[in-house]
mmCIF file of C-alpha atoms and ligand atoms in Angstrom:
data_model
loop_
_atom_site.group_PDB
_atom_site.id
_atom_site.type_symbol
_atom_site.label_atom_id
_atom_site.label_comp_id
_atom_site.label_asym_id
_atom_site.label_seq_id
_atom_site.Cartn_x
_atom_site.Cartn_y
_atom_site.Cartn_z
ATOM 1 C CA MET A 1 32.237 1.540 1.998
ATOM 2 C CA ALA A 2 31.476 -0.540 -1.098
ATOM 3 C CA ILE A 3 29.763 1.396 -3.883
ATOM 4 C CA PRO A 4 26.521 -0.436 -4.782
ATOM 5 C CA LYS A 5 26.322 -1.781 -8.321
ATOM 6 C CA LEU A 6 24.002 0.383 -10.390
ATOM 7 C CA LYS A 7 20.756 -1.275 -11.448
ATOM 8 C CA THR A 8 18.633 -1.029 -14.546
ATOM 9 C CA VAL A 9 15.172 -0.145 -13.251
ATOM 10 C CA ALA A 10 11.795 -0.103 -14.998
ATOM 11 C CA VAL A 11 8.721 1.627 -13.599
ATOM 12 C CA VAL A 12 5.562 0.240 -15.175
ATOM 13 C CA GLY A 13 2.671 2.691 -14.801
ATOM 14 C CA ALA A 14 5.111 5.597 -14.613
ATOM 15 C CA THR A 15 2.354 8.078 -15.528
ATOM 16 C CA GLY A 16 0.017 6.927 -12.726
ATOM 17 C CA ALA A 17 -0.478 8.022 -9.120
ATOM 18 C CA VAL A 18 1.744 5.277 -7.629
ATOM 19 C CA GLY A 19 4.263 5.300 -10.508
ATOM 20 C CA GLU A 20 4.934 9.014 -10.013
ATOM 21 C CA VAL A 21 5.695 8.417 -6.337
ATOM 22 C CA VAL A 22 7.946 5.448 -7.192
ATOM 23 C CA LEU A 23 9.965 7.743 -9.470
ATOM 24 C CA GLN A 24 10.140 10.425 -6.794
ATOM 25 C CA LEU A 25 11.198 7.982 -4.052
ATOM 26 C CA LEU A 26 13.800 6.156 -6.144
ATOM 27 C CA ALA A 27 15.588 9.506 -6.369
ATOM 28 C CA GLU A 28 14.825 10.579 -2.780
ATOM 29 C CA ARG A 29 16.140 7.293 -1.315
ATOM 30 C CA ASN A 30 19.240 7.286 -3.571
ATOM 31 C CA PHE A 31 18.309 3.913 -5.003
ATOM 32 C CA PRO A 32 21.290 2.819 -7.142
ATOM 33 C CA VAL A 33 19.660 3.507 -10.518
ATOM 34 C CA GLY A 34 21.926 3.181 -13.545
ATOM 35 C CA GLU A 35 19.326 3.276 -16.318
ATOM 36 C CA LEU A 36 15.669 4.132 -15.729
ATOM 37 C CA ARG A 37 12.885 3.021 -18.094
ATOM 38 C CA ALA A 38 9.510 4.709 -17.685
ATOM 39 C CA LEU A 39 6.793 2.433 -19.066
ATOM 40 C CA ALA A 40 3.056 2.881 -19.498
ATOM 41 C CA SER A 41 0.385 2.156 -22.092
ATOM 42 C CA ALA A 42 0.710 2.952 -25.800
ATOM 43 C CA ARG A 43 -1.440 6.052 -25.044
ATOM 44 C CA SER A 44 1.453 7.570 -23.100
ATOM 45 C CA ALA A 45 4.346 6.551 -25.353
ATOM 46 C CA GLY A 46 6.348 9.676 -26.196
ATOM 47 C CA LYS A 47 5.141 11.686 -23.186
ATOM 48 C CA THR A 48 7.710 12.527 -20.550
ATOM 49 C CA VAL A 49 7.919 12.000 -16.788
ATOM 50 C CA MET A 50 10.416 13.502 -14.343
ATOM 51 C CA PHE A 51 13.095 11.437 -12.629
ATOM 52 C CA ALA A 52 15.859 13.014 -10.505
ATOM 53 C CA GLY A 53 15.392 16.386 -12.215
ATOM 54 C CA ARG A 54 15.546 14.878 -15.713
ATOM 55 C CA GLU A 55 12.814 14.318 -18.275
ATOM 56 C CA ILE A 56 12.456 10.652 -19.274
ATOM 57 C CA GLU A 57 10.492 9.621 -22.328
ATOM 58 C CA VAL A 58 7.742 7.103 -21.649
ATOM 59 C CA GLN A 59 7.807 3.878 -23.668
ATOM 60 C CA GLU A 60 5.070 1.328 -24.143
ATOM 61 C CA ALA A 61 5.342 -1.604 -21.721
ATOM 62 C CA THR A 62 6.201 -4.622 -23.897
ATOM 63 C CA PRO A 63 8.126 -7.815 -23.038
ATOM 64 C CA GLU A 64 11.238 -6.491 -24.828
ATOM 65 C CA ALA A 65 11.222 -3.347 -22.662
ATOM 66 C CA PHE A 66 12.458 -5.602 -19.822
ATOM 67 C CA ASP A 67 15.597 -6.864 -21.563
ATOM 68 C CA GLY A 68 18.472 -6.304 -19.137
ATOM 69 C CA VAL A 69 16.229 -4.953 -16.359
ATOM 70 C CA ASP A 70 17.248 -5.774 -12.753
ATOM 71 C CA PHE A 71 14.117 -4.472 -11.003
ATOM 72 C CA ALA A 72 10.717 -3.717 -12.543
ATOM 73 C CA PHE A 73 8.246 -1.922 -10.294
ATOM 74 C CA PHE A 74 4.710 -2.691 -11.513
ATOM 75 C CA ALA A 75 2.109 -0.013 -10.713
ATOM 76 C CA ALA A 76 -0.316 -0.413 -13.611
ATOM 77 C CA THR A 77 -3.157 -2.912 -13.981
ATOM 78 C CA GLY A 78 -3.564 -6.438 -12.664
ATOM 79 C CA SER A 79 -3.883 -7.911 -16.151
ATOM 80 C CA LEU A 80 -0.657 -6.220 -17.253
ATOM 81 C CA SER A 81 1.174 -7.638 -14.224
ATOM 82 C CA LYS A 82 -0.186 -11.054 -15.070
ATOM 83 C CA THR A 83 1.276 -11.047 -18.571
ATOM 84 C CA LEU A 84 4.425 -8.952 -18.083
ATOM 85 C CA ALA A 85 5.768 -9.858 -14.609
ATOM 86 C CA PRO A 86 6.659 -13.399 -15.842
ATOM 87 C CA GLU A 87 8.469 -11.755 -18.787
ATOM 88 C CA VAL A 88 10.688 -9.901 -16.295
ATOM 89 C CA ALA A 89 11.384 -13.105 -14.345
ATOM 90 C CA LYS A 90 12.101 -14.993 -17.584
ATOM 91 C CA ARG A 91 14.758 -12.400 -18.417
ATOM 92 C CA GLY A 92 16.476 -12.758 -15.035
ATOM 93 C CA GLY A 93 15.029 -9.593 -13.493
ATOM 94 C CA ILE A 94 12.787 -9.155 -10.481
ATOM 95 C CA ALA A 95 9.223 -7.881 -10.810
ATOM 96 C CA ILE A 96 7.899 -6.121 -7.718
ATOM 97 C CA ASP A 97 4.171 -5.956 -8.206
ATOM 98 C CA LYS A 98 1.672 -3.542 -6.624
ATOM 99 C CA SER A 99 -1.429 -5.140 -8.119
ATOM 100 C CA SER A 100 -3.450 -7.878 -6.434
ATOM 101 C CA THR A 101 -2.643 -10.415 -9.190
ATOM 102 C CA TRP A 102 0.135 -12.399 -7.483
ATOM 103 C CA ARG A 103 -0.513 -11.691 -3.802
ATOM 104 C CA LEU A 104 -2.048 -15.016 -2.846
ATOM 105 C CA ASP A 105 0.048 -17.133 -5.232
ATOM 106 C CA GLU A 106 1.966 -19.696 -3.145
ATOM 107 C CA GLN A 107 5.056 -19.281 -5.322
ATOM 108 C CA VAL A 108 5.164 -15.517 -4.787
ATOM 109 C CA PRO A 109 6.343 -13.870 -1.553
ATOM 110 C CA LEU A 110 3.997 -11.171 -0.194
ATOM 111 C CA VAL A 111 6.302 -8.876 1.716
ATOM 112 C CA VAL A 112 6.369 -6.000 4.164
ATOM 113 C CA PRO A 113 10.117 -5.691 4.789
ATOM 114 C CA GLU A 114 9.775 -4.738 8.473
ATOM 115 C CA ILE A 115 7.699 -7.896 9.081
ATOM 116 C CA ASN A 116 8.629 -10.832 6.830
ATOM 117 C CA PRO A 117 11.798 -9.970 4.835
ATOM 118 C CA GLU A 118 12.970 -13.613 5.013
ATOM 119 C CA ALA A 119 10.117 -14.539 2.620
ATOM 120 C CA LEU A 120 12.171 -12.842 -0.118
ATOM 121 C CA GLU A 121 14.726 -15.682 -0.030
ATOM 122 C CA LYS A 122 12.200 -17.952 -1.781
ATOM 123 C CA HIS A 123 11.437 -15.578 -4.649
ATOM 124 C CA LYS A 124 11.233 -16.910 -8.195
ATOM 125 C CA GLY A 125 11.493 -13.560 -9.939
ATOM 126 C CA ILE A 126 8.179 -12.062 -8.797
ATOM 127 C CA VAL A 127 7.570 -10.421 -5.423
ATOM 128 C CA SER A 128 4.205 -9.010 -4.436
ATOM 129 C CA CYS A 129 3.392 -5.933 -2.364
ATOM 130 C CA PRO A 130 0.305 -6.088 -0.146
ATOM 131 C CA ASN A 131 -2.717 -3.869 -0.654
ATOM 132 C CA CYS A 132 -2.295 -0.294 0.646
ATOM 133 C CA THR A 133 -4.819 -0.902 3.440
ATOM 134 C CA THR A 134 -3.232 -4.178 4.500
ATOM 135 C CA ILE A 135 0.228 -2.632 4.897
ATOM 136 C CA GLY A 136 -0.775 -0.064 7.560
ATOM 137 C CA PHE A 137 -2.915 -2.724 9.217
ATOM 138 C CA VAL A 138 -0.191 -5.384 9.560
ATOM 139 C CA MET A 139 2.419 -2.770 10.516
ATOM 140 C CA THR A 140 0.156 -1.987 13.508
ATOM 141 C CA LEU A 141 -0.596 -5.620 14.341
ATOM 142 C CA ALA A 142 2.966 -6.995 14.109
ATOM 143 C CA PRO A 143 4.372 -5.251 17.223
ATOM 144 C CA ILE A 144 1.236 -6.084 19.229
ATOM 145 C CA ARG A 145 1.390 -9.710 18.150
ATOM 146 C CA ALA A 146 5.080 -9.947 19.085
ATOM 147 C CA ILE A 147 4.359 -9.231 22.752
ATOM 148 C CA ALA A 148 0.802 -10.502 23.295
ATOM 149 C CA GLY A 149 -0.350 -12.523 20.262
ATOM 150 C CA VAL A 150 -3.399 -11.504 18.237
ATOM 151 C CA LYS A 151 -6.554 -13.622 18.014
ATOM 152 C CA SER A 152 -8.916 -11.338 16.161
ATOM 153 C CA VAL A 153 -9.405 -7.805 14.881
ATOM 154 C CA VAL A 154 -12.451 -5.782 13.896
ATOM 155 C CA VAL A 155 -11.393 -3.010 11.524
ATOM 156 C CA THR A 156 -13.124 -0.201 9.646
ATOM 157 C CA THR A 157 -10.988 1.578 7.074
ATOM 158 C CA LEU A 158 -11.479 5.137 5.784
ATOM 159 C CA GLN A 159 -9.705 5.188 2.448
ATOM 160 C CA ALA A 160 -8.507 8.154 0.398
ATOM 161 C CA VAL A 161 -9.580 8.678 -3.210
ATOM 162 C CA SER A 162 -5.959 8.385 -4.443
ATOM 163 C CA GLY A 163 -6.314 4.712 -3.511
ATOM 164 C CA THR A 164 -8.259 4.516 -6.781
ATOM 165 C CA GLY A 165 -5.359 6.200 -8.602
ATOM 166 C CA LYS A 166 -5.621 9.305 -10.749
ATOM 167 C CA PRO A 167 -9.280 8.625 -11.696
ATOM 168 C CA GLY A 168 -10.229 8.785 -7.989
ATOM 169 C CA ILE A 169 -8.352 12.057 -7.426
ATOM 170 C CA GLU A 170 -9.905 13.564 -10.567
ATOM 171 C CA GLU A 171 -13.424 12.467 -9.515
ATOM 172 C CA LEU A 172 -13.177 14.248 -6.146
ATOM 173 C CA GLU A 173 -11.662 17.395 -7.695
ATOM 174 C CA ARG A 174 -14.318 17.516 -10.414
ATOM 175 C CA GLN A 175 -17.200 17.004 -7.973
ATOM 176 C CA ASP A 176 -15.780 19.636 -5.570
ATOM 177 C CA GLY A 177 -15.804 22.068 -8.525
ATOM 178 C CA GLU A 178 -19.358 21.096 -9.486
ATOM 179 C CA LEU A 179 -20.512 21.707 -5.922
ATOM 180 C CA LEU A 180 -18.854 25.131 -5.866
ATOM 181 C CA ARG A 181 -20.576 26.085 -9.107
ATOM 182 C CA GLY A 182 -23.940 24.735 -7.910
ATOM 183 C CA GLU A 183 -24.002 22.102 -10.645
ATOM 184 C CA ALA A 184 -25.339 18.540 -10.474
ATOM 185 C CA LEU A 185 -22.656 16.021 -9.500
ATOM 186 C CA THR A 186 -21.376 13.740 -12.250
ATOM 187 C CA THR A 187 -20.049 10.280 -11.386
ATOM 188 C CA GLU A 188 -17.532 8.321 -13.449
ATOM 189 C CA THR A 189 -15.276 6.366 -11.074
ATOM 190 C CA TYR A 190 -17.488 5.689 -8.057
ATOM 191 C CA PRO A 191 -21.149 4.590 -8.213
ATOM 192 C CA ARG A 192 -22.257 7.469 -5.938
ATOM 193 C CA PRO A 193 -20.891 10.997 -5.293
ATOM 194 C CA ILE A 194 -17.741 11.046 -3.171
ATOM 195 C CA ALA A 195 -17.583 14.833 -2.581
ATOM 196 C CA GLN A 196 -19.065 15.649 0.845
ATOM 197 C CA ASN A 197 -19.950 11.973 1.225
ATOM 198 C CA VAL A 198 -18.605 8.634 2.473
ATOM 199 C CA LEU A 199 -19.168 5.385 0.580
ATOM 200 C CA PRO A 200 -19.219 1.997 2.331
ATOM 201 C CA LEU A 201 -17.668 0.484 -0.794
ATOM 202 C CA CYS A 202 -14.057 0.228 -1.975
ATOM 203 C CA GLU A 203 -13.653 -1.412 -5.396
ATOM 204 C CA SER A 204 -16.699 -3.586 -6.158
ATOM 205 C CA PHE A 205 -19.118 -5.887 -4.367
ATOM 206 C CA ARG A 206 -18.858 -9.655 -4.499
ATOM 207 C CA GLU A 207 -21.861 -11.990 -4.416
ATOM 208 C CA ASP A 208 -21.505 -12.464 -0.637
ATOM 209 C CA GLY A 209 -21.964 -8.732 0.006
ATOM 210 C CA TYR A 210 -18.306 -8.058 0.855
ATOM 211 C CA SER A 211 -16.240 -5.777 -1.341
ATOM 212 C CA THR A 212 -13.182 -7.138 -3.138
ATOM 213 C CA GLU A 213 -11.062 -4.712 -1.073
ATOM 214 C CA GLU A 214 -12.411 -6.094 2.217
ATOM 215 C CA VAL A 215 -11.461 -9.718 1.598
ATOM 216 C CA LYS A 216 -7.889 -8.676 0.741
ATOM 217 C CA LEU A 217 -7.443 -7.539 4.341
ATOM 218 C CA LEU A 218 -8.254 -11.001 5.648
ATOM 219 C CA HIS A 219 -6.294 -13.176 3.220
ATOM 220 C CA GLU A 220 -3.229 -10.948 2.849
ATOM 221 C CA THR A 221 -2.918 -10.510 6.626
ATOM 222 C CA ARG A 222 -3.010 -14.280 7.140
ATOM 223 C CA LYS A 223 -0.301 -14.814 4.524
ATOM 224 C CA ILE A 224 2.065 -12.055 5.708
ATOM 225 C CA LEU A 225 1.776 -12.961 9.382
ATOM 226 C CA GLU A 226 1.765 -16.698 8.560
ATOM 227 C CA GLN A 227 -1.193 -17.014 10.906
ATOM 228 C CA PRO A 228 -4.037 -18.759 9.082
ATOM 229 C CA ASP A 229 -6.323 -18.661 12.129
ATOM 230 C CA ILE A 230 -6.284 -14.894 12.715
ATOM 231 C CA ASP A 231 -9.806 -13.512 12.427
ATOM 232 C CA VAL A 232 -10.238 -10.194 10.631
ATOM 233 C CA SER A 233 -13.740 -8.672 10.420
ATOM 234 C CA MET A 234 -13.827 -5.581 8.259
ATOM 235 C CA THR A 235 -15.686 -2.781 6.522
ATOM 236 C CA CYS A 236 -13.825 -0.662 3.959
ATOM 237 C CA VAL A 237 -15.110 2.873 3.394
ATOM 238 C CA ARG A 238 -14.102 5.452 0.761
ATOM 239 C CA VAL A 239 -13.844 9.017 2.101
ATOM 240 C CA PRO A 240 -13.309 12.375 0.336
ATOM 241 C CA VAL A 241 -9.655 12.652 1.432
ATOM 242 C CA PRO A 242 -6.959 13.057 -1.248
ATOM 243 C CA VAL A 243 -4.155 10.984 0.333
ATOM 244 C CA GLY A 244 -3.874 8.841 3.475
ATOM 245 C CA HIS A 245 -5.837 5.792 4.567
ATOM 246 C CA SER A 246 -7.125 5.692 8.168
ATOM 247 C CA ALA A 247 -8.428 2.700 10.108
ATOM 248 C CA THR A 248 -10.008 2.080 13.470
ATOM 249 C CA MET A 249 -9.086 -1.330 14.907
ATOM 250 C CA LEU A 250 -10.421 -3.367 17.857
ATOM 251 C CA VAL A 251 -7.741 -5.928 18.673
ATOM 252 C CA GLU A 252 -8.203 -9.088 20.728
ATOM 253 C CA THR A 253 -4.852 -10.287 22.053
ATOM 254 C CA GLU A 254 -3.886 -13.772 23.331
ATOM 255 C CA THR A 255 -2.624 -12.394 26.633
ATOM 256 C CA LEU A 256 -3.677 -9.297 28.523
ATOM 257 C CA LEU A 257 -2.044 -6.149 27.160
ATOM 258 C CA SER A 258 -2.231 -2.671 28.667
ATOM 259 C CA PRO A 259 -2.504 0.418 26.458
ATOM 260 C CA GLU A 260 0.851 1.602 27.873
ATOM 261 C CA ALA A 261 2.632 -1.638 26.879
ATOM 262 C CA ALA A 262 0.943 -1.543 23.458
ATOM 263 C CA ARG A 263 2.092 2.041 22.866
ATOM 264 C CA ALA A 264 5.673 1.167 23.865
ATOM 265 C CA ALA A 265 5.759 -1.850 21.516
ATOM 266 C CA LEU A 266 4.276 0.152 18.634
ATOM 267 C CA ASP A 267 6.702 3.049 19.081
ATOM 268 C CA ALA A 268 9.703 0.690 19.186
ATOM 269 C CA PHE A 269 8.731 -0.993 15.899
ATOM 270 C CA PRO A 270 10.604 0.262 12.814
ATOM 271 C CA GLY A 271 8.357 2.370 10.591
ATOM 272 C CA VAL A 272 5.692 2.960 13.262
ATOM 273 C CA GLU A 273 5.278 6.100 15.354
ATOM 274 C CA VAL A 274 2.828 6.645 18.200
ATOM 275 C CA VAL A 275 0.990 9.981 18.309
ATOM 276 C CA ASP A 276 -1.315 9.665 21.265
ATOM 277 C CA ASP A 277 -1.959 12.314 23.889
ATOM 278 C CA PRO A 278 -5.692 12.927 24.381
ATOM 279 C CA SER A 279 -4.971 15.689 26.941
ATOM 280 C CA GLN A 280 -3.350 17.708 24.137
ATOM 281 C CA ASN A 281 -5.773 16.592 21.371
ATOM 282 C CA GLU A 282 -2.878 14.684 19.825
ATOM 283 C CA PHE A 283 -3.881 11.916 17.440
ATOM 284 C CA PRO A 284 -2.721 11.097 13.922
ATOM 285 C CA THR A 285 -4.756 12.055 10.851
ATOM 286 C CA ALA A 286 -4.538 11.395 7.124
ATOM 287 C CA TYR A 287 -3.503 15.021 6.649
ATOM 288 C CA ASP A 288 -0.514 14.490 8.994
ATOM 289 C CA VAL A 289 0.681 11.311 7.333
ATOM 290 C CA ALA A 290 0.434 12.421 3.670
ATOM 291 C CA GLY A 291 4.001 12.630 2.364
ATOM 292 C CA ARG A 292 5.449 10.523 5.200
ATOM 293 C CA ASP A 293 6.661 6.913 5.229
ATOM 294 C CA GLU A 294 5.768 6.033 8.821
ATOM 295 C CA VAL A 295 2.533 4.412 9.945
ATOM 296 C CA LEU A 296 1.118 6.636 12.706
ATOM 297 C CA VAL A 297 -0.918 5.118 15.546
ATOM 298 C CA GLY A 298 -2.972 6.787 18.260
ATOM 299 C CA ARG A 299 -6.191 6.547 20.337
ATOM 300 C CA VAL A 300 -4.804 3.387 22.005
ATOM 301 C CA ARG A 301 -7.271 2.537 24.759
ATOM 302 C CA LYS A 302 -8.923 -0.396 26.499
ATOM 303 C CA ASP A 303 -12.367 -1.360 25.273
ATOM 304 C CA LEU A 304 -14.988 -0.471 27.898
ATOM 305 C CA GLY A 305 -16.714 -3.851 27.688
ATOM 306 C CA SER A 306 -13.797 -6.280 27.236
ATOM 307 C CA ASP A 307 -10.015 -6.697 27.491
ATOM 308 C CA LYS A 308 -9.605 -5.802 23.826
ATOM 309 C CA LEU A 309 -7.693 -2.704 22.700
ATOM 310 C CA TRP A 310 -8.889 0.011 20.375
ATOM 311 C CA MET A 311 -6.416 1.833 18.173
ATOM 312 C CA TRP A 312 -6.461 4.261 15.272
ATOM 313 C CA GLN A 313 -3.930 4.028 12.467
ATOM 314 C CA VAL A 314 -3.065 6.185 9.440
ATOM 315 C CA SER A 315 -0.620 5.691 6.571
ATOM 316 C CA ASP A 316 0.128 7.316 3.220
ATOM 317 C CA ASN A 317 -1.385 4.891 0.703
ATOM 318 C CA LEU A 318 0.880 6.073 -2.123
ATOM 319 C CA ARG A 319 4.092 5.863 -0.033
ATOM 320 C CA LYS A 320 4.199 3.072 2.620
ATOM 321 C CA GLY A 321 0.974 1.654 1.136
ATOM 322 C CA ALA A 322 2.609 1.345 -2.277
ATOM 323 C CA ALA A 323 5.856 2.979 -3.520
ATOM 324 C CA THR A 324 7.906 2.996 -0.301
ATOM 325 C CA ASN A 325 7.134 -0.641 0.465
ATOM 326 C CA ALA A 326 8.016 -1.694 -3.091
ATOM 327 C CA ILE A 327 11.361 0.127 -3.028
ATOM 328 C CA GLN A 328 12.139 -1.206 0.458
ATOM 329 C CA ILE A 329 11.658 -4.705 -0.983
ATOM 330 C CA ALA A 330 14.228 -3.994 -3.698
ATOM 331 C CA GLU A 331 16.630 -2.472 -1.145
ATOM 332 C CA GLU A 332 16.260 -5.531 1.081
ATOM 333 C CA MET A 333 16.917 -7.859 -1.872
ATOM 334 C CA ILE A 334 20.114 -5.988 -2.662
ATOM 335 C CA ARG A 335 21.141 -6.145 1.027
ATOM 336 C CA ARG A 336 20.570 -9.908 1.021
ATOM 337 C CA GLY A 337 22.533 -10.370 -2.207
ATOM 338 C CA LEU A 338 19.412 -11.596 -3.995
ATOM 339 C CA LYS A 339 20.064 -9.182 -6.877
HETATM 340 N N1 NAP B 1 -3.259 4.207 -5.547
HETATM 341 C C1 NAP B 1 -2.924 3.529 -4.483
HETATM 342 O O1 NAP B 1 -2.999 4.005 -3.320
HETATM 343 C C2 NAP B 1 -2.425 2.134 -4.637
HETATM 344 C C3 NAP B 1 -1.905 1.505 -3.516
HETATM 345 C C4 NAP B 1 -1.463 0.191 -3.617
HETATM 346 C C5 NAP B 1 -1.534 -0.451 -4.841
HETATM 347 N N2 NAP B 1 -2.038 0.193 -5.926
HETATM 348 C C6 NAP B 1 -2.006 -0.523 -7.202
HETATM 349 O O2 NAP B 1 -1.054 0.114 -8.023
HETATM 350 C C7 NAP B 1 -1.428 0.019 -9.392
HETATM 351 C C8 NAP B 1 -1.452 1.413 -10.019
HETATM 352 O O3 NAP B 1 -2.420 2.188 -9.349
HETATM 353 P P1 NAP B 1 -2.525 3.759 -9.484
HETATM 354 O O4 NAP B 1 -3.317 4.164 -8.308
HETATM 355 O O5 NAP B 1 -1.191 4.373 -9.714
HETATM 356 O O6 NAP B 1 -3.425 3.897 -10.815
HETATM 357 P P2 NAP B 1 -3.490 5.072 -11.928
HETATM 358 O O7 NAP B 1 -3.194 6.379 -11.323
HETATM 359 O O8 NAP B 1 -4.783 4.874 -12.597
HETATM 360 O O9 NAP B 1 -2.298 4.684 -12.929
HETATM 361 C C9 NAP B 1 -2.370 3.538 -13.753
HETATM 362 C C10 NAP B 1 -1.082 3.395 -14.538
HETATM 363 O O10 NAP B 1 -1.137 2.166 -15.270
HETATM 364 C C11 NAP B 1 -0.848 2.416 -16.637
HETATM 365 N N3 NAP B 1 -1.556 1.480 -17.504
HETATM 366 C C12 NAP B 1 -2.882 1.261 -17.583
HETATM 367 N N4 NAP B 1 -3.146 0.341 -18.538
HETATM 368 C C13 NAP B 1 -1.955 -0.023 -19.064
HETATM 369 C C14 NAP B 1 -1.541 -0.914 -20.090
HETATM 370 N N5 NAP B 1 -2.427 -1.656 -20.757
HETATM 371 N N6 NAP B 1 -0.220 -1.008 -20.380
HETATM 372 C C15 NAP B 1 0.689 -0.277 -19.712
HETATM 373 N N7 NAP B 1 0.382 0.591 -18.716
HETATM 374 C C16 NAP B 1 -0.932 0.716 -18.403
HETATM 375 C C17 NAP B 1 -1.324 3.828 -16.861
HETATM 376 O O11 NAP B 1 -0.682 4.321 -18.034
HETATM 377 P P3 NAP B 1 -1.415 5.377 -19.008
HETATM 378 O O12 NAP B 1 -1.209 6.716 -18.356
HETATM 379 O O13 NAP B 1 -0.650 5.217 -20.266
HETATM 380 O O14 NAP B 1 -2.839 4.963 -19.105
HETATM 381 C C18 NAP B 1 -0.864 4.501 -15.577
HETATM 382 O O15 NAP B 1 0.505 4.807 -15.647
HETATM 383 C C19 NAP B 1 -2.777 -0.720 -9.404
HETATM 384 O O16 NAP B 1 -2.524 -2.093 -9.601
HETATM 385 C C20 NAP B 1 -3.306 -0.484 -7.999
HETATM 386 O O17 NAP B 1 -4.185 -1.497 -7.578
HETATM 387 C C21 NAP B 1 -2.480 1.470 -5.847
#
């Protein structure tokens, strides 16, 4: 077996919630890392992060930090991706971006490797990863669409606080502590308390009353599935769960599809696992999926008033929703000889 050529890899946002998981998974998946550069803001320069049992010193993310880099995983801010991802491409490397900055850019592939890996062939040095909610959503739709087509979906998401990165995790932990001590709740990251509460708002509201997170589900799904006429109606909700996004989906197919056939197609799809036995109270939860790469699907059943199908889907927003998908993109590019 040929030994893969070792790559110079940069992780931008190495001190953040997603960056930490990227570092962990690069080691776990035996990604062929030669040199690893951990990058973050000037605030973190000189701190250390762990990679493969070693301490790596964090450097400030500057254009020069990408000299000689093969793959740069961006898990920082959208504005940083906007300025620095082109610097990676200019230097002959590939930027794999987790922010929303490049997702709808026509020149940039938006990729879930199980669904549209061929889009990578057209890359120009920047590849975008879908939003964490979109990934679990399209992973559930793709196998259904393959056998019955999909016309429309109504989806409500229940999104973990780690979807807002470390500030979201810290907000829930701090408010849980305040509740325990009988203190008034303080809010910094979300506009209302998240402890013992659910908020029908992820990110911020637009003028039309939708949240910025909600519209991503529609536009990213259309681009990944290359189906501009698919209808997605959505509400995104933040819940006091540390890790793992859940979603309930009502799917209208082109042709009649039984729950049994849907379950079989879902289970056969790479990266999806069906957990669905109501007689045994078996259904997937965020707690079950935290730390796993698969998208878990259950509660598959026919709608009582139509031929549509209901399903319930959970995925780890930091792994398949972010780090795993990004690393799979790099692995697929190596497999295709694109780097
Ligand atoms: N969390 C999720 O579930 C998830 C899922 C999909 C996509 N994403 C996307 O992934 C990205 C990272 O999210 P996160 O959840 O990991 O956030 P986070 O925990 O807040 O981490 C943010 C990271 O960005 C770095 N950073 C901030 N400003 C910077 C600057 N000016 N220059 C260099 N580095 C800077 C931070 O470094 P310092 O420590 O130095 O400040 C930190 O490492 C975001 O674009 C987010 O939208 C997140």
